[in-house]
Amino acid sequence: MLLTIIEFVGFTVLVAVLSWYKTKDEDLSSKEGYFLAGRGLPGIVIAGSLMMTNLSAEQLVGTNGQAFSGSMSTMAWEATSGFALLVLAFVILPRFLKGGIATIPQFYQMRYDTFTMRMFSCMFLVAYVVTMLPTILYSGSVALVKIFNIEEIFGISYFWAILIVCFSTGIIGMAYSVFGGLKAVAYSDTINGVGLIIGGFAVPILGIFALGKLGGGSGSFGEGLHYLLTTTPEKMNAWAEPTSVAPYVPWPLLFTGMFVNNMFYWATNQSIIQRSLGGKNLAEAQKGAIWAGFFKCLDVLVIVLPGIIAYQLLTAQGAIDTSVGSAGDQAYPLLVLEVMPPAIMGFFAAVMFGAILSSFNSVLNSSSTIFALDIWQPIWGKNADAEKTVKIGKYFGLIVGVVAIFISPFVMYFGTGIMNFINECWGFFSMPILLAVLFGLLSKKVSPIAPKITVPVHIVIYGATKVIPFCQKWHYLYWVFFCFVVEAIIYLICIKVCPRKTDWEMPDAKVMDMSAWKTGRLWAAVGVAVIVVMYIVCSPLVLGA
């Protein structure tokens, strides 16, 4: 345990020092310097930050938990994200970067009106504070409490162990985000990403070796791989039945609900898109988005496959009770404890900690950005200088972080898997946000009345699907897509009945070089081919059953 603690502290301090060194000379008093990293991020840093913002403990614990309880159909959350990132690269970014957009709500004000901007700003902030930030802290704590055996060491209950880790993680995350700005977040993301690649890929590799020992095997990688691919072929099938419910992902959703849900998350979610808006030019921003699509395919090996390995290994050993509702969320930490050598456990814990910080401080930075630029400054700070605006953003970040810390331990009582909880909660906000961006960019005629109608309509329809018994028999993403279709029709009706009096055009802010990535479309085609091959391999034609 002493070695684990030394490794953990050493790697964590190393990341902090390197992030400080890379950003110590940055001007964080300006809005662009603090909130958008001075619009100077290269493509590889954008891709790394996109990945680490998304790839946190709630993914490692929650998505692997879904695979444990379901099948490889869970990989839809990862692999098919590449399609949404292409939409970001070729549809959203050229228009947003041309207009010098800093936040999604800022675009809403530019395209619609102030009321629309504030309405969506509040929706983002509620989703971040109530759903994302507490869940990020809680899911990471689930893993770290197990790794460091905090309950037994301190002789405390599970709740207090979770609370201690949530508090510690939240405080450090606030320090990164509030005092370092987006650039510190982005560089710490990239450094942690290197560690996560090493530690994250080590878990399934070591897990396969462990599978090789089952049934009297010698423990070779080949024996373990054969056991993985042949013992439970139904787990290797990514094409779930159309009537399947979560954690399975029915195959029709790949072309409907999952597609529009991923477009919302990767192309219009402020905490994600903010990295791309900080690109030094359009080409680098597009590189970041497209490269992130490739990395999402590799994610399957880190945050889906270990769930399948955990199912085979832990159930064979009788180390987990699959009848318990929370068994899935316990699977990944238990697998890590089972296969990770004690000599490198501290390093892996530090990588896990970095992943938690990455998502937490990224969302916190986005919350500060939205509040400072889209709510406080237009209402109370019209004459405030940039330094004052940044200071207000920091204060708000501190408040939000403290609130999230106190909410986070209670996530354990929400009665559902971590990822299901997050995704179902986002369902209350996702489609109105997505449609307002898509129609705002692609239509010159849509007027501000459309988003004002769709928001309450969406909340009523989606909320009804949570209480009507018939609706609960179907995967919730079917209803997300149903909302998308209904609300798109509302937009089309509004364009026909009450269009804008004058056509709207995105202004040219001339903030950067807008030349597109020359080979971007070629790499996009390669990315699509990779996704198609993955689904062929994980089908009844090859590995699935």
mmCIF file of C-alpha atoms in Angstrom, residues 6-20 176 350 353:
data_model
loop_
_atom_site.group_PDB
_atom_site.id
_atom_site.type_symbol
_atom_site.label_atom_id
_atom_site.label_comp_id
_atom_site.label_asym_id
_atom_site.label_seq_id
_atom_site.Cartn_x
_atom_site.Cartn_y
_atom_site.Cartn_z
ATOM 1 C CA ILE A 6 4.055 6.801 -3.459
ATOM 2 C CA GLU A 7 3.366 5.988 -7.130
ATOM 3 C CA PHE A 8 -0.027 7.684 -6.961
ATOM 4 C CA VAL A 9 1.302 10.898 -5.451
ATOM 5 C CA GLY A 10 4.382 10.928 -7.699
ATOM 6 C CA PHE A 11 2.505 10.675 -10.999
ATOM 7 C CA THR A 12 -0.208 13.101 -9.869
ATOM 8 C CA VAL A 13 2.388 15.720 -8.880
ATOM 9 C CA LEU A 14 4.262 15.159 -12.169
ATOM 10 C CA VAL A 15 1.120 15.974 -14.174
ATOM 11 C CA ALA A 16 0.499 19.099 -12.111
ATOM 12 C CA VAL A 17 4.084 20.344 -12.516
ATOM 13 C CA LEU A 18 4.164 19.727 -16.273
ATOM 14 C CA SER A 19 0.779 21.447 -16.736
ATOM 15 C CA TRP A 20 1.999 24.422 -14.707
ATOM 16 C CA TYR A 176 -6.888 23.010 -12.116
ATOM 17 C CA ALA A 350 -3.073 8.031 -10.491
ATOM 18 C CA PHE A 353 -7.516 9.998 -10.707
#
